[in-house]
């Protein structure tokens, strides 16, 4: 008999709550909203609020709060936001010392309780945290990804749509590389329903948009005092749905590279196909010399944080 999927959300904070709302509303499965023992009641309260919401909105997913890893046994998908978010003035890399032991704790428990889950890491600094997660769990590379490219591309698309004065629905853009200020918006893949974006927006304006995209997370941190959560949650849920519904979506995700694009033994954002087997394929697209140079710089930034993690 078919049973419902189980989705574990590790971290019941701002992103965790929005993830739970989206997953339940889309009826992707039942949700376990997990946090540390000191926040168990908070997680339970959020879960109860969201279950009561089901009675108004009409979805059948169950949502439970917990701080007991046994409740995550057999989870099909884990989305990890455990850790602390940025405060104004902090870079994502400033979080490494605090979030690294948290990711290790989560990975050790996940290995024991839900070793077969498809795992999406959101905790920052993203590319280093997802690397560390996979290293501790020893999971196959197809089953562990980091969420960054979908969000960075969404930010890029929004700014392009507003500047061009066209519907957001028609803008396609792709941001590759690490989830930091060196990320690589690939202009050759930027179109408005197939029409090159350069037909609509001057090079000068595009450059300003690229700059704003690179600092897109920081812009929100400065405004709110903490990091974004609506668009990050939607981005991760798009990735989870691609896996759970075997959609074969082509999405930019932080993926383990083993020679692709000329990089080895690191996670970085590249286009991948996500389907029922996880990361089913890494898509290698031709890049200009300038884009290759930017990717190299981005990879060097990712590597420098990774070196800190490897020493720690
Ligand atoms: N296990 C489970 N949850 C944990 C653990 C742990 N070991 N350690 C911390 N947490 C929980 C916190 O108790 C908190 O409820 O993670 C939650 C994080 O929630 P928020 O502080 O609201 O942060 P959020 O905005 O959701 O961002 C989380 O995602 O985008 C990244 O930079 C961001 O690293 C940050 C993460």
GROMACS .gro file of N, CA and C in nm, residues 12-14 33 35 38-47:
model
   45
   12UNK      N    1   1.366   2.462   1.331
   12UNK     CA    2   1.226   2.507   1.325
   12UNK      C    3   1.217   2.658   1.335
   13UNK      N    4   1.321   2.727   1.285
   13UNK     CA    5   1.323   2.873   1.292
   13UNK      C    6   1.247   2.937   1.178
   14UNK      N    7   1.302   3.048   1.129
   14UNK     CA    8   1.231   3.124   1.025
   14UNK      C    9   1.216   3.046   0.895
   33UNK      N   10   0.890   1.874   1.221
   33UNK     CA   11   0.961   2.000   1.240
   33UNK      C   12   1.049   1.982   1.364
   35UNK      N   13   1.383   2.054   1.624
   35UNK     CA   14   1.478   2.154   1.675
   35UNK      C   15   1.543   2.097   1.801
   38UNK      N   16   1.586   2.260   2.381
   38UNK     CA   17   1.544   2.390   2.437
   38UNK      C   18   1.437   2.457   2.352
   39UNK      N   19   1.426   2.415   2.225
   39UNK     CA   20   1.325   2.477   2.136
   39UNK      C   21   1.216   2.377   2.098
   40UNK      N   22   1.205   2.265   2.173
   40UNK     CA   23   1.107   2.164   2.135
   40UNK      C   24   0.964   2.219   2.142
   41UNK      N   25   0.934   2.291   2.250
   41UNK     CA   26   0.799   2.344   2.261
   41UNK      C   27   0.769   2.445   2.151
   42UNK      N   28   0.870   2.523   2.115
   42UNK     CA   29   0.854   2.619   2.006
   42UNK      C   30   0.819   2.543   1.877
   43UNK      N   31   0.893   2.434   1.851
   43UNK     CA   32   0.867   2.354   1.730
   43UNK      C   33   0.726   2.293   1.736
   44UNK      N   34   0.689   2.245   1.853
   44UNK     CA   35   0.555   2.185   1.868
   44UNK      C   36   0.446   2.290   1.847
   45UNK      N   37   0.471   2.409   1.898
   45UNK     CA   38   0.373   2.517   1.883
   45UNK      C   39   0.356   2.557   1.737
   46UNK      N   40   0.468   2.569   1.666
   46UNK     CA   41   0.461   2.605   1.524
   46UNK      C   42   0.387   2.497   1.446
   47UNK      N   43   0.417   2.370   1.481
   47UNK     CA   44   0.354   2.258   1.412
   47UNK      C   45   0.203   2.260   1.435
   0.00000   0.00000   0.00000
